[in-house]
Amino acid sequence: MANETLAVLNETHRVAVSDRRPLLLHNHRPLAIKSSIPQFIDNYNPDRHYDPDRQRAEISKLKAETKKERKGAMRELRKDANFVAREQLREKKAKDEAYEKKFK
């Protein structure tokens, strides 16, 4: 029984040793380090978006457009509110003057 166990252990050890391979640190070609040098563009236009991703550029353009529209709408609402407040004040002054004239 001990001989059989020893034989099985020896066989298992032999197979394990024959299957071993040394570890490899990197199994791919070395990757280039990304450069952080700024890219200078001749004839730079600040109104143009230089994003290479067309979909992302389109989304940012639409976001800017909606922001501009929202600001314009808010401006119009402020103007309308100021106009309504002025009209209410004018009506109140006219009513107060009429009330004052009654008692004079």
Coordinates of N, CA and C in Angstrom, one line a residue:
M1 N 0.8 -1.2 0.0 CA 0.0 0.0 0.0 C 0.9 1.3 0.0
A2 N 1.9 1.3 0.8 CA 2.8 2.4 0.8 C 3.5 2.6 -0.5
N3 N 3.9 1.4 -1.2 CA 4.5 1.5 -2.5 C 3.6 2.1 -3.5
E4 N 2.3 1.7 -3.4 CA 1.4 2.2 -4.4 C 1.2 3.7 -4.2
T5 N 1.1 4.1 -3.0 CA 0.9 5.6 -2.7 C 2.1 6.3 -3.1
L6 N 3.3 5.8 -2.9 CA 4.5 6.4 -3.3 C 4.6 6.5 -4.8
A7 N 4.2 5.5 -5.5 CA 4.2 5.5 -7.0 C 3.2 6.5 -7.5
V8 N 2.0 6.6 -6.9 CA 1.1 7.6 -7.4 C 1.6 9.0 -7.1
L9 N 2.2 9.2 -6.0 CA 2.8 10.6 -5.7 C 3.9 10.9 -6.6
N10 N 4.8 9.9 -6.9 CA 5.9 10.2 -7.8 C 5.4 10.5 -9.2
E11 N 4.4 9.8 -9.7 CA 3.8 10.0 -11.0 C 3.1 11.4 -11.0
T12 N 2.4 11.8 -10.0 CA 1.8 13.1 -9.9 C 2.8 14.2 -9.9
H13 N 3.9 14.0 -9.2 CA 5.0 15.0 -9.1 C 5.7 15.1 -10.5
R14 N 5.9 14.0 -11.2 CA 6.5 14.0 -12.5 C 5.7 14.8 -13.5
V15 N 4.4 14.5 -13.5 CA 3.5 15.2 -14.4 C 3.4 16.7 -14.1
A16 N 3.3 17.1 -12.8 CA 3.3 18.5 -12.4 C 4.5 19.2 -12.8
V17 N 5.7 18.6 -12.6 CA 7.0 19.2 -13.0 C 7.1 19.4 -14.5
S18 N 6.6 18.4 -15.3 CA 6.7 18.5 -16.7 C 5.8 19.5 -17.3
D19 N 4.7 19.8 -16.6 CA 3.7 20.7 -17.1 C 4.0 22.2 -16.8
R20 N 5.0 22.4 -15.9 CA 5.3 23.7 -15.4 C 6.0 24.5 -16.5
R21 N 5.6 25.8 -16.6 CA 6.3 26.7 -17.5 C 6.7 28.0 -16.7
P22 N 7.8 28.6 -17.0 CA 8.1 29.8 -16.2 C 7.1 30.9 -16.5
L23 N 6.9 31.8 -15.4 CA 5.9 32.9 -15.5 C 6.4 33.9 -16.5
L24 N 5.5 34.5 -17.3 CA 5.9 35.6 -18.2 C 5.4 36.9 -17.6
L25 N 6.2 37.9 -17.6 CA 5.8 39.2 -17.0 C 4.8 39.9 -18.0
H26 N 5.2 40.1 -19.2 CA 4.4 40.7 -20.2 C 4.3 39.8 -21.4
N27 N 3.1 39.6 -21.8 CA 2.9 38.7 -23.0 C 2.3 39.5 -24.2
H28 N 2.6 40.8 -24.2 CA 2.1 41.7 -25.3 C 3.2 42.7 -25.6
R29 N 3.1 43.3 -26.8 CA 4.1 44.3 -27.2 C 3.9 45.5 -26.3
P30 N 5.0 46.2 -26.0 CA 5.0 47.4 -25.1 C 4.1 48.5 -25.7
L31 N 3.3 49.1 -24.8 CA 2.4 50.2 -25.3 C 3.1 51.5 -25.1
A32 N 2.8 52.4 -26.1 CA 3.4 53.7 -26.0 C 2.8 54.6 -24.9
I33 N 3.6 55.4 -24.3 CA 3.1 56.3 -23.3 C 2.4 57.4 -24.0
K34 N 1.2 57.8 -23.5 CA 0.4 58.8 -24.2 C 1.1 60.2 -24.0
S35 N 1.3 60.9 -25.0 CA 1.9 62.2 -25.0 C 1.0 63.3 -24.5
S36 N 1.4 64.2 -23.7 CA 0.6 65.3 -23.2 C 1.0 66.6 -23.8
I37 N 1.7 66.5 -25.0 CA 2.1 67.7 -25.7 C 0.8 68.3 -26.3
P38 N 0.6 69.6 -26.1 CA -0.7 70.2 -26.7 C -0.6 70.2 -28.2
Q39 N -1.8 70.1 -28.8 CA -1.9 70.1 -30.3 C -2.3 71.5 -30.7
F40 N -1.4 72.1 -31.5 CA -1.7 73.5 -32.0 C -2.3 73.4 -33.4
I41 N -3.3 74.2 -33.6 CA -4.1 74.1 -34.9 C -3.9 75.5 -35.5
D42 N -3.4 75.5 -36.8 CA -3.4 76.7 -37.5 C -4.8 77.2 -37.9
N43 N -5.0 78.5 -38.0 CA -6.3 79.0 -38.3 C -7.4 78.6 -37.3
Y44 N -7.0 78.6 -36.0 CA -8.0 78.2 -35.0 C -9.2 79.0 -34.9
N45 N -10.4 78.4 -34.8 CA -11.6 79.1 -34.8 C -12.3 78.7 -33.5
P46 N -12.5 79.7 -32.5 CA -13.1 79.3 -31.2 C -14.5 78.9 -31.3
D47 N -15.2 79.2 -32.4 CA -16.6 78.8 -32.6 C -16.8 77.4 -33.1
R48 N -15.7 76.9 -33.6 CA -15.8 75.5 -34.2 C -15.3 74.5 -33.1
H49 N -16.0 73.4 -33.0 CA -15.7 72.3 -32.1 C -14.8 71.3 -32.8
Y50 N -13.6 71.1 -32.2 CA -12.6 70.2 -32.8 C -12.6 68.8 -32.2
D51 N -13.8 68.4 -31.7 CA -13.9 67.0 -31.1 C -13.9 66.0 -32.3
P52 N -13.0 65.0 -32.2 CA -13.0 64.0 -33.3 C -14.2 63.1 -33.2
D53 N -14.8 62.9 -32.1 CA -16.0 62.1 -32.0 C -17.2 62.9 -32.5
R54 N -17.7 62.6 -33.6 CA -18.8 63.4 -34.3 C -20.1 63.4 -33.4
Q55 N -20.4 62.2 -32.9 CA -21.6 62.1 -32.1 C -21.6 63.0 -30.8
R56 N -20.4 62.9 -30.1 CA -20.2 63.7 -28.9 C -20.2 65.2 -29.3
A57 N -19.6 65.6 -30.4 CA -19.6 67.0 -30.9 C -21.0 67.4 -31.2
E58 N -21.8 66.6 -31.8 CA -23.2 67.0 -32.1 C -24.0 67.1 -30.9
I59 N -23.8 66.3 -29.9 CA -24.5 66.4 -28.6 C -24.2 67.6 -27.9
S60 N -22.9 68.0 -27.9 CA -22.5 69.2 -27.2 C -23.0 70.4 -27.9
K61 N -23.1 70.4 -29.2 CA -23.6 71.5 -30.0 C -25.1 71.7 -29.7
L62 N -25.9 70.6 -29.6 CA -27.3 70.6 -29.3 C -27.5 71.1 -27.8
K63 N -26.6 70.7 -26.9 CA -26.7 71.2 -25.5 C -26.5 72.7 -25.5
A64 N -25.5 73.2 -26.2 CA -25.2 74.6 -26.2 C -26.4 75.4 -26.8
E65 N -27.0 74.8 -27.9 CA -28.2 75.5 -28.5 C -29.4 75.5 -27.5
T66 N -29.6 74.4 -26.8 CA -30.7 74.4 -25.9 C -30.5 75.4 -24.7
K67 N -29.2 75.5 -24.3 CA -28.9 76.4 -23.2 C -29.1 77.8 -23.7
K68 N -28.8 78.1 -24.9 CA -29.0 79.5 -25.4 C -30.5 79.8 -25.5
E69 N -31.3 78.8 -26.0 CA -32.7 79.0 -26.1 C -33.3 79.2 -24.7
R70 N -32.9 78.4 -23.7 CA -33.4 78.5 -22.4 C -33.1 79.9 -21.8
K71 N -31.9 80.4 -22.0 CA -31.6 81.7 -21.6 C -32.4 82.8 -22.2
G72 N -32.7 82.6 -23.5 CA -33.5 83.6 -24.2 C -35.0 83.5 -23.7
A73 N -35.5 82.3 -23.4 CA -36.8 82.2 -22.9 C -36.9 82.8 -21.5
M74 N -35.9 82.6 -20.7 CA -35.9 83.2 -19.3 C -35.9 84.7 -19.4
R75 N -35.1 85.3 -20.4 CA -35.0 86.7 -20.6 C -36.4 87.3 -20.9
E76 N -37.1 86.6 -21.9 CA -38.4 87.0 -22.3 C -39.4 86.9 -21.1
L77 N -39.3 85.9 -20.3 CA -40.2 85.8 -19.1 C -40.0 86.9 -18.1
R78 N -38.7 87.3 -17.9 CA -38.4 88.4 -17.0 C -39.0 89.7 -17.6
K79 N -38.8 89.9 -18.9 CA -39.4 91.1 -19.5 C -40.9 91.1 -19.3
D80 N -41.6 90.0 -19.6 CA -43.0 89.9 -19.4 C -43.4 90.2 -18.0
A81 N -42.7 89.6 -17.0 CA -43.0 89.8 -15.6 C -42.9 91.3 -15.2
N82 N -41.8 91.9 -15.7 CA -41.6 93.3 -15.4 C -42.7 94.2 -16.0
F83 N -43.1 93.8 -17.3 CA -44.2 94.6 -17.9 C -45.5 94.4 -17.1
V84 N -45.8 93.2 -16.7 CA -47.1 93.0 -16.0 C -47.0 93.7 -14.6
A85 N -45.9 93.7 -14.0 CA -45.7 94.4 -12.7 C -45.9 95.9 -12.9
R86 N -45.4 96.5 -14.0 CA -45.5 97.9 -14.3 C -47.0 98.3 -14.5
E87 N -47.7 97.4 -15.3 CA -49.1 97.7 -15.6 C -49.9 97.6 -14.3
Q88 N -49.7 96.6 -13.5 CA -50.4 96.5 -12.2 C -50.2 97.7 -11.3
L89 N -48.9 98.2 -11.3 CA -48.6 99.4 -10.5 C -49.3 100.6 -11.1
R90 N -49.3 100.7 -12.4 CA -50.0 101.8 -13.0 C -51.5 101.8 -12.7
E91 N -52.1 100.6 -12.8 CA -53.5 100.5 -12.5 C -53.8 100.8 -11.1
K92 N -52.9 100.4 -10.2 CA -53.1 100.7 -8.7 C -53.0 102.2 -8.5
K93 N -52.0 102.8 -9.1 CA -51.9 104.3 -8.9 C -53.1 105.0 -9.4
A94 N -53.6 104.6 -10.6 CA -54.8 105.2 -11.1 C -56.0 105.0 -10.2
K95 N -56.2 103.8 -9.7 CA -57.3 103.6 -8.7 C -57.1 104.4 -7.5
D96 N -55.9 104.5 -7.0 CA -55.6 105.3 -5.7 C -55.9 106.8 -6.0
E97 N -55.6 107.3 -7.2 CA -55.8 108.7 -7.5 C -57.4 108.9 -7.6
A98 N -58.1 108.0 -8.2 CA -59.5 108.1 -8.3 C -60.1 108.1 -6.9
Y99 N -59.6 107.3 -6.0 CA -60.1 107.2 -4.6 C -59.8 108.5 -3.9
E100 N -58.6 109.1 -4.1 CA -58.3 110.3 -3.5 C -59.2 111.5 -4.0
K101 N -59.5 111.5 -5.3 CA -60.3 112.5 -5.9 C -61.7 112.5 -5.3
K102 N -62.2 111.3 -4.9 CA -63.5 111.2 -4.3 C -63.6 112.0 -3.0
F103 N -62.6 112.0 -2.2 CA -62.6 112.7 -0.9 C -62.1 114.1 -0.9
K104 N -61.7 114.6 -2.0 CA -61.2 116.0 -2.1 C -62.3 117.0 -2.4

